[in-house]
Amino acid sequence: MNLDDRIERDVSKFVTGGYAIVYQGTLRPQGAMVAIKTFRFGHKSDISIIKGIFREVYLWSKLRHENILPLLGITTKFDHTVSIVSPWMGRGNAHDYVQNRDVDPHPLLVGVANGLHYLHSHDKSPIYHGDLKGVV
């Protein structure tokens, strides 16, 4: 689903990863906080890059598991490229989350393991995340 007319991006709130910049945004009309993943590699008019993004979008759109974030849609509204939209995780990254001594890390670790097991034993063929990390 193209969310161009329903999404706003806050360029002051972002996290830089290996392949992408993830901006915080807002999805209208609900006002839900979302993550807008914009890829940093290659030229934005490179058709092979766009095809790779759409392969990821298609695959992600088929996944259904409690430990896998749902894909909300895409947007072409920013940076002359396709960005992927998913829910914003307000508690930050896993590394920072478990630094709080009041947090029991076991449920998080079990959730990550369950999500990876789901991906690795996917019906069609195994899916390997390729960029899983606890530290930004």
Tab-separated table of N, CA and C in Angstrom:
chain	number	residue	atom	x	y	z
A	1	MET	N	0.838	-1.168	0.000
A	1	MET	CA	0.000	0.000	0.000
A	1	MET	C	0.894	1.245	0.000
A	2	ASN	N	0.656	2.141	-0.925
A	2	ASN	CA	1.399	3.390	-0.990
A	2	ASN	C	0.784	4.379	0.006
A	3	LEU	N	1.601	4.853	0.930
A	3	LEU	CA	1.142	5.728	2.014
A	3	LEU	C	1.512	7.195	1.795
A	4	ASP	N	1.873	7.571	0.560
A	4	ASP	CA	2.350	8.929	0.281
A	4	ASP	C	1.463	10.028	0.861
A	5	ASP	N	0.167	9.904	0.690
A	5	ASP	CA	-0.742	10.974	1.118
A	5	ASP	C	-1.089	10.918	2.603
A	6	ARG	N	-0.545	9.925	3.339
A	6	ARG	CA	-0.902	9.756	4.756
A	6	ARG	C	0.293	9.820	5.701
A	7	ILE	N	1.465	10.164	5.199
A	7	ILE	CA	2.649	10.051	6.040
A	7	ILE	C	3.453	11.345	6.076
A	8	GLU	N	3.981	11.638	7.270
A	8	GLU	CA	4.877	12.777	7.461
A	8	GLU	C	6.144	12.261	8.127
A	9	ARG	N	7.285	12.860	7.798
A	9	ARG	CA	8.575	12.413	8.322
A	9	ARG	C	9.204	13.517	9.155
A	10	ASP	N	9.798	13.139	10.283
A	10	ASP	CA	10.531	14.074	11.132
A	10	ASP	C	12.022	13.852	10.870
A	11	VAL	N	12.642	14.741	10.103
A	11	VAL	CA	14.045	14.552	9.733
A	11	VAL	C	15.005	14.778	10.904
A	12	SER	N	14.497	15.284	12.024
A	12	SER	CA	15.355	15.480	13.194
A	12	SER	C	15.443	14.214	14.051
A	13	LYS	N	14.591	13.222	13.774
A	13	LYS	CA	14.584	11.983	14.556
A	13	LYS	C	14.865	10.814	13.626
A	14	PHE	N	16.097	10.282	13.719
A	14	PHE	CA	16.473	9.185	12.844
A	14	PHE	C	17.563	8.334	13.480
A	15	VAL	N	17.718	7.133	12.943
A	15	VAL	CA	18.763	6.196	13.329
A	15	VAL	C	19.435	5.765	12.039
A	16	THR	N	20.759	5.766	12.024
A	16	THR	CA	21.487	5.351	10.838
A	16	THR	C	21.944	3.912	11.011
A	17	GLY	N	21.629	3.082	10.023
A	17	GLY	CA	22.051	1.691	10.020
A	17	GLY	C	23.022	1.440	8.885
A	18	GLY	N	23.350	0.178	8.678
A	18	GLY	CA	24.301	-0.181	7.645
A	18	GLY	C	23.840	0.177	6.242
A	19	TYR	N	22.584	-0.087	5.947
A	19	TYR	CA	22.074	0.101	4.591
A	19	TYR	C	21.012	1.188	4.479
A	20	ALA	N	20.578	1.708	5.611
A	20	ALA	CA	19.437	2.616	5.557
A	20	ALA	C	19.483	3.638	6.684
A	21	ILE	N	18.695	4.673	6.500
A	21	ILE	CA	18.404	5.627	7.560
A	21	ILE	C	16.942	5.392	7.914
A	22	VAL	N	16.666	5.233	9.198
A	22	VAL	CA	15.292	5.021	9.647
A	22	VAL	C	14.833	6.282	10.355
A	23	TYR	N	13.861	6.947	9.739
A	23	TYR	CA	13.303	8.189	10.288
A	23	TYR	C	12.047	7.876	11.080
A	24	GLN	N	11.777	8.687	12.084
A	24	GLN	CA	10.498	8.606	12.776
A	24	GLN	C	9.500	9.425	11.974
A	25	GLY	N	8.277	8.917	11.872
A	25	GLY	CA	7.240	9.627	11.148
A	25	GLY	C	5.895	9.436	11.802
A	26	THR	N	4.892	10.025	11.188
A	26	THR	CA	3.518	9.943	11.690
A	26	THR	C	2.616	9.503	10.558
A	27	LEU	N	1.748	8.548	10.854
A	27	LEU	CA	0.771	8.054	9.885
A	27	LEU	C	-0.578	8.661	10.211
A	28	ARG	N	-1.174	9.323	9.246
A	28	ARG	CA	-2.477	9.952	9.405
A	28	ARG	C	-3.569	9.028	8.883
A	29	PRO	N	-4.768	9.061	9.356
A	29	PRO	CA	-5.313	9.991	10.336
A	29	PRO	C	-5.116	9.546	11.779
A	30	GLN	N	-4.651	8.301	12.004
A	30	GLN	CA	-4.557	7.811	13.379
A	30	GLN	C	-3.511	8.525	14.215
A	31	GLY	N	-2.499	9.089	13.586
A	31	GLY	CA	-1.423	9.734	14.330
A	31	GLY	C	-0.418	8.740	14.871
A	32	ALA	N	-0.426	7.509	14.359
A	32	ALA	CA	0.493	6.466	14.831
A	32	ALA	C	1.930	6.817	14.458
A	33	MET	N	2.852	6.548	15.381
A	33	MET	CA	4.268	6.753	15.110
A	33	MET	C	4.753	5.589	14.246
A	34	VAL	N	5.512	5.913	13.197
A	34	VAL	CA	6.013	4.895	12.278
A	34	VAL	C	7.504	5.083	12.033
A	35	ALA	N	8.120	4.006	11.571
A	35	ALA	CA	9.506	4.028	11.123
A	35	ALA	C	9.487	4.066	9.599
A	36	ILE	N	10.267	4.969	9.033
A	36	ILE	CA	10.358	5.110	7.578
A	36	ILE	C	11.784	4.750	7.185
A	37	LYS	N	11.966	3.550	6.631
A	37	LYS	CA	13.290	3.033	6.275
A	37	LYS	C	13.634	3.463	4.857
A	38	THR	N	14.637	4.346	4.747
A	38	THR	CA	15.078	4.859	3.454
A	38	THR	C	16.490	4.342	3.193
A	39	PHE	N	16.666	3.618	2.107
A	39	PHE	CA	17.946	2.999	1.796
A	39	PHE	C	18.976	4.029	1.372
A	40	ARG	N	20.241	3.811	1.797
A	40	ARG	CA	21.312	4.763	1.560
A	40	ARG	C	22.236	4.370	0.413
A	41	PHE	N	22.151	3.173	-0.096
A	41	PHE	CA	23.135	2.703	-1.057
A	41	PHE	C	22.653	2.859	-2.497
A	42	GLY	N	23.623	2.974	-3.406
A	42	GLY	CA	23.300	3.025	-4.824
A	42	GLY	C	22.612	4.307	-5.233
A	43	HIS	N	22.518	4.503	-6.523
A	43	HIS	CA	21.824	5.672	-7.066
A	43	HIS	C	20.324	5.414	-7.047
A	44	LYS	N	19.570	6.407	-6.655
A	44	LYS	CA	18.129	6.235	-6.467
A	44	LYS	C	17.371	5.932	-7.759
A	45	SER	N	17.981	6.162	-8.903
A	45	SER	CA	17.316	5.827	-10.163
A	45	SER	C	17.767	4.462	-10.684
A	46	ASP	N	18.615	3.773	-9.933
A	46	ASP	CA	19.118	2.462	-10.345
A	46	ASP	C	18.003	1.428	-10.205
A	47	ILE	N	17.559	0.884	-11.325
A	47	ILE	CA	16.431	-0.046	-11.329
A	47	ILE	C	16.726	-1.304	-10.509
A	48	SER	N	17.985	-1.753	-10.463
A	48	SER	CA	18.306	-2.948	-9.677
A	48	SER	C	18.122	-2.681	-8.185
A	49	ILE	N	18.410	-1.456	-7.737
A	49	ILE	CA	18.196	-1.082	-6.336
A	49	ILE	C	16.702	-1.084	-6.026
A	50	ILE	N	15.921	-0.471	-6.897
A	50	ILE	CA	14.466	-0.406	-6.690
A	50	ILE	C	13.870	-1.813	-6.702
A	51	LYS	N	14.332	-2.676	-7.602
A	51	LYS	CA	13.848	-4.062	-7.631
A	51	LYS	C	14.162	-4.778	-6.319
A	52	GLY	N	15.364	-4.559	-5.782
A	52	GLY	CA	15.732	-5.173	-4.507
A	52	GLY	C	14.838	-4.710	-3.372
A	53	ILE	N	14.512	-3.430	-3.362
A	53	ILE	CA	13.612	-2.896	-2.332
A	53	ILE	C	12.241	-3.546	-2.469
A	54	PHE	N	11.735	-3.658	-3.699
A	54	PHE	CA	10.423	-4.266	-3.892
A	54	PHE	C	10.419	-5.760	-3.564
A	55	ARG	N	11.543	-6.461	-3.763
A	55	ARG	CA	11.630	-7.868	-3.340
A	55	ARG	C	11.478	-7.951	-1.826
A	56	GLU	N	12.161	-7.047	-1.102
A	56	GLU	CA	12.048	-7.027	0.355
A	56	GLU	C	10.619	-6.704	0.781
A	57	VAL	N	10.016	-5.709	0.142
A	57	VAL	CA	8.641	-5.321	0.468
A	57	VAL	C	7.691	-6.496	0.242
A	58	TYR	N	7.816	-7.177	-0.902
A	58	TYR	CA	6.932	-8.306	-1.211
A	58	TYR	C	7.095	-9.410	-0.165
A	59	LEU	N	8.330	-9.781	0.119
A	59	LEU	CA	8.585	-10.845	1.083
A	59	LEU	C	8.055	-10.460	2.460
A	60	TRP	N	8.360	-9.245	2.915
A	60	TRP	CA	7.928	-8.782	4.233
A	60	TRP	C	6.405	-8.743	4.318
A	61	SER	N	5.744	-8.404	3.227
A	61	SER	CA	4.276	-8.305	3.245
A	61	SER	C	3.610	-9.651	3.481
A	62	LYS	N	4.316	-10.740	3.250
A	62	LYS	CA	3.770	-12.090	3.426
A	62	LYS	C	4.003	-12.653	4.825
A	63	LEU	N	4.815	-12.000	5.619
A	63	LEU	CA	5.179	-12.525	6.943
A	63	LEU	C	4.119	-12.189	7.983
A	64	ARG	N	3.787	-13.183	8.797
A	64	ARG	CA	2.821	-12.997	9.885
A	64	ARG	C	3.320	-13.749	11.114
A	65	HIS	N	3.860	-13.002	12.074
A	65	HIS	CA	4.358	-13.619	13.305
A	65	HIS	C	4.405	-12.542	14.384
A	66	GLU	N	4.115	-12.918	15.619
A	66	GLU	CA	4.071	-11.945	16.710
A	66	GLU	C	5.417	-11.282	16.976
A	67	ASN	N	6.514	-11.898	16.557
A	67	ASN	CA	7.830	-11.319	16.793
A	67	ASN	C	8.461	-10.716	15.538
A	68	ILE	N	7.660	-10.517	14.518
A	68	ILE	CA	8.096	-9.861	13.290
A	68	ILE	C	7.228	-8.622	13.108
A	69	LEU	N	7.865	-7.465	12.995
A	69	LEU	CA	7.091	-6.238	12.785
A	69	LEU	C	6.284	-6.330	11.496
A	70	PRO	N	5.050	-5.867	11.518
A	70	PRO	CA	4.268	-5.876	10.272
A	70	PRO	C	4.728	-4.754	9.336
A	71	LEU	N	4.615	-5.010	8.058
A	71	LEU	CA	4.850	-3.981	7.050
A	71	LEU	C	3.560	-3.193	6.910
A	72	LEU	N	3.636	-1.883	7.068
A	72	LEU	CA	2.448	-1.045	6.922
A	72	LEU	C	2.260	-0.589	5.484
A	73	GLY	N	3.366	-0.428	4.765
A	73	GLY	CA	3.284	0.007	3.376
A	73	GLY	C	4.583	0.620	2.926
A	74	ILE	N	4.506	1.364	1.836
A	74	ILE	CA	5.673	2.049	1.282
A	74	ILE	C	5.321	3.512	1.040
A	75	THR	N	6.352	4.300	0.786
A	75	THR	CA	6.147	5.676	0.358
A	75	THR	C	7.240	6.043	-0.637
A	76	THR	N	6.873	6.849	-1.596
A	76	THR	CA	7.846	7.394	-2.554
A	76	THR	C	7.934	8.910	-2.373
A	77	LYS	N	7.433	9.373	-1.251
A	77	LYS	CA	7.330	10.808	-0.978
A	77	LYS	C	8.673	11.459	-0.637
A	78	PHE	N	9.656	10.678	-0.187
A	78	PHE	CA	10.896	11.248	0.326
A	78	PHE	C	12.114	10.795	-0.472
A	79	ASP	N	13.034	11.692	-0.678
A	79	ASP	CA	14.360	11.397	-1.230
A	79	ASP	C	14.351	10.724	-2.602
A	80	HIS	N	13.289	10.883	-3.364
A	80	HIS	CA	13.199	10.341	-4.721
A	80	HIS	C	13.467	8.842	-4.787
A	81	THR	N	12.997	8.119	-3.790
A	81	THR	CA	13.177	6.669	-3.779
A	81	THR	C	12.023	6.036	-3.016
A	82	VAL	N	12.045	4.717	-2.950
A	82	VAL	CA	11.031	3.966	-2.212
A	82	VAL	C	11.515	3.785	-0.779
A	83	SER	N	10.656	4.095	0.181
A	83	SER	CA	10.939	3.867	1.596
A	83	SER	C	9.898	2.893	2.133
A	84	ILE	N	10.318	2.089	3.107
A	84	ILE	CA	9.454	1.073	3.715
A	84	ILE	C	8.953	1.593	5.059
A	85	VAL	N	7.660	1.408	5.316
A	85	VAL	CA	7.030	1.938	6.528
A	85	VAL	C	6.569	0.790	7.423
A	86	SER	N	6.966	0.851	8.699
A	86	SER	CA	6.570	-0.135	9.707
A	86	SER	C	6.293	0.606	11.016
A	87	PRO	N	5.736	-0.074	12.014
A	87	PRO	CA	5.495	0.596	13.296
A	87	PRO	C	6.805	1.074	13.929
A	88	TRP	N	6.745	2.179	14.647
A	88	TRP	CA	7.892	2.711	15.382
A	88	TRP	C	7.998	1.991	16.713
A	89	MET	N	9.190	1.539	17.076
A	89	MET	CA	9.413	0.877	18.353
A	89	MET	C	9.956	1.914	19.333
A	90	GLY	N	9.087	2.421	20.175
A	90	GLY	CA	9.393	3.544	21.056
A	90	GLY	C	10.402	3.272	22.148
A	91	ARG	N	10.693	2.014	22.419
A	91	ARG	CA	11.652	1.710	23.484
A	91	ARG	C	13.087	1.660	22.968
A	92	GLY	N	13.300	1.946	21.703
A	92	GLY	CA	14.654	2.006	21.157
A	92	GLY	C	15.179	0.660	20.716
A	93	ASN	N	16.505	0.577	20.604
A	93	ASN	CA	17.106	-0.668	20.138
A	93	ASN	C	17.278	-1.647	21.297
A	94	ALA	N	17.507	-2.898	20.963
A	94	ALA	CA	17.585	-3.971	21.959
A	94	ALA	C	18.715	-3.729	22.961
A	95	HIS	N	19.846	-3.270	22.480
A	95	HIS	CA	20.983	-3.043	23.368
A	95	HIS	C	20.653	-2.015	24.447
A	96	ASP	N	20.110	-0.881	24.033
A	96	ASP	CA	19.764	0.164	25.002
A	96	ASP	C	18.659	-0.296	25.948
A	97	TYR	N	17.699	-1.037	25.419
A	97	TYR	CA	16.565	-1.511	26.218
A	97	TYR	C	17.034	-2.385	27.384
A	98	VAL	N	17.962	-3.299	27.124
A	98	VAL	CA	18.379	-4.222	28.182
A	98	VAL	C	19.430	-3.620	29.125
A	99	GLN	N	19.882	-2.384	28.859
A	99	GLN	CA	20.812	-1.730	29.784
A	99	GLN	C	20.119	-1.332	31.080
A	100	ASN	N	18.802	-1.197	31.036
A	100	ASN	CA	18.021	-0.883	32.231
A	100	ASN	C	18.024	-2.119	33.131
A	101	ARG	N	18.574	-2.001	34.314
A	101	ARG	CA	18.685	-3.151	35.223
A	101	ARG	C	17.324	-3.661	35.704
A	102	ASP	N	16.278	-2.868	35.526
A	102	ASP	CA	14.938	-3.297	35.913
A	102	ASP	C	14.279	-4.155	34.830
A	103	VAL	N	14.928	-4.281	33.681
A	103	VAL	CA	14.371	-5.039	32.563
A	103	VAL	C	14.952	-6.446	32.565
A	104	ASP	N	14.080	-7.442	32.544
A	104	ASP	CA	14.501	-8.834	32.392
A	104	ASP	C	14.700	-9.082	30.900
A	105	PRO	N	15.924	-9.356	30.432
A	105	PRO	CA	16.171	-9.515	29.004
A	105	PRO	C	15.655	-10.833	28.425
A	106	HIS	N	15.289	-11.796	29.262
A	106	HIS	CA	14.889	-13.113	28.760
A	106	HIS	C	13.700	-13.074	27.802
A	107	PRO	N	12.616	-12.346	28.100
A	107	PRO	CA	11.506	-12.309	27.133
A	107	PRO	C	11.926	-11.724	25.778
A	108	LEU	N	12.779	-10.727	25.801
A	108	LEU	CA	13.267	-10.146	24.550
A	108	LEU	C	14.073	-11.180	23.762
A	109	LEU	N	14.976	-11.872	24.445
A	109	LEU	CA	15.799	-12.880	23.777
A	109	LEU	C	14.954	-14.022	23.223
A	110	VAL	N	13.969	-14.455	23.971
A	110	VAL	CA	13.070	-15.516	23.487
A	110	VAL	C	12.291	-15.022	22.270
A	111	GLY	N	11.840	-13.770	22.303
A	111	GLY	CA	11.122	-13.206	21.157
A	111	GLY	C	11.987	-13.133	19.913
A	112	VAL	N	13.230	-12.698	20.073
A	112	VAL	CA	14.155	-12.649	18.933
A	112	VAL	C	14.375	-14.056	18.389
A	113	ALA	N	14.614	-15.014	19.272
A	113	ALA	CA	14.835	-16.403	18.833
A	113	ALA	C	13.606	-16.956	18.120
A	114	ASN	N	12.415	-16.680	18.643
A	114	ASN	CA	11.187	-17.163	17.993
A	114	ASN	C	10.994	-16.527	16.616
A	115	GLY	N	11.276	-15.228	16.508
A	115	GLY	CA	11.164	-14.556	15.223
A	115	GLY	C	12.142	-15.117	14.208
A	116	LEU	N	13.383	-15.350	14.641
A	116	LEU	CA	14.384	-15.929	13.736
A	116	LEU	C	14.012	-17.350	13.327
A	117	HIS	N	13.508	-18.121	14.277
A	117	HIS	CA	13.071	-19.489	13.944
A	117	HIS	C	11.968	-19.450	12.879
A	118	TYR	N	11.015	-18.554	13.035
A	118	TYR	CA	9.949	-18.393	12.035
A	118	TYR	C	10.546	-18.081	10.664
A	119	LEU	N	11.473	-17.125	10.614
A	119	LEU	CA	12.082	-16.759	9.336
A	119	LEU	C	12.877	-17.916	8.735
A	120	HIS	N	13.682	-18.579	9.564
A	120	HIS	CA	14.555	-19.645	9.058
A	120	HIS	C	13.792	-20.888	8.643
A	121	SER	N	12.574	-21.060	9.143
A	121	SER	CA	11.783	-22.235	8.769
A	121	SER	C	10.564	-21.838	7.939
A	122	HIS	N	10.667	-20.732	7.210
A	122	HIS	CA	9.572	-20.226	6.385
A	122	HIS	C	9.142	-21.263	5.360
A	123	ASP	N	7.823	-21.336	5.104
A	123	ASP	CA	7.236	-22.351	4.224
A	123	ASP	C	7.896	-22.430	2.849
A	124	LYS	N	8.009	-21.317	2.169
A	124	LYS	CA	8.524	-21.305	0.787
A	124	LYS	C	10.014	-21.644	0.744
A	125	SER	N	10.786	-20.920	1.507
A	125	SER	CA	12.217	-21.165	1.644
A	125	SER	C	12.717	-20.348	2.829
A	126	PRO	N	13.835	-20.764	3.423
A	126	PRO	CA	14.349	-20.034	4.590
A	126	PRO	C	14.640	-18.574	4.252
A	127	ILE	N	14.379	-17.709	5.234
A	127	ILE	CA	14.664	-16.280	5.104
A	127	ILE	C	15.733	-15.953	6.133
A	128	TYR	N	16.811	-15.318	5.669
A	128	TYR	CA	17.890	-14.928	6.558
A	128	TYR	C	17.915	-13.412	6.637
A	129	HIS	N	17.852	-12.890	7.856
A	129	HIS	CA	17.698	-11.449	8.075
A	129	HIS	C	18.858	-10.651	7.485
A	130	GLY	N	20.073	-11.000	7.816
A	130	GLY	CA	21.233	-10.364	7.206
A	130	GLY	C	21.690	-9.068	7.857
A	131	ASP	N	20.914	-8.468	8.743
A	131	ASP	CA	21.328	-7.210	9.367
A	131	ASP	C	20.815	-7.126	10.800
A	132	LEU	N	20.795	-8.257	11.486
A	132	LEU	CA	20.294	-8.287	12.853
A	132	LEU	C	21.401	-7.843	13.802
A	133	LYS	N	21.075	-6.880	14.659
A	133	LYS	CA	22.044	-6.411	15.626
A	133	LYS	C	21.315	-5.791	16.809
A	134	GLY	N	21.994	-5.785	17.942
A	134	GLY	CA	21.424	-5.179	19.132
A	134	GLY	C	21.968	-3.792	19.401
A	135	VAL	N	23.000	-3.406	18.681
A	135	VAL	CA	23.643	-2.122	18.902
A	135	VAL	C	23.582	-1.313	17.608
A	136	VAL	N	23.258	-0.040	17.742
A	136	VAL	CA	23.241	0.852	16.576
A	136	VAL	C	24.651	1.286	16.274
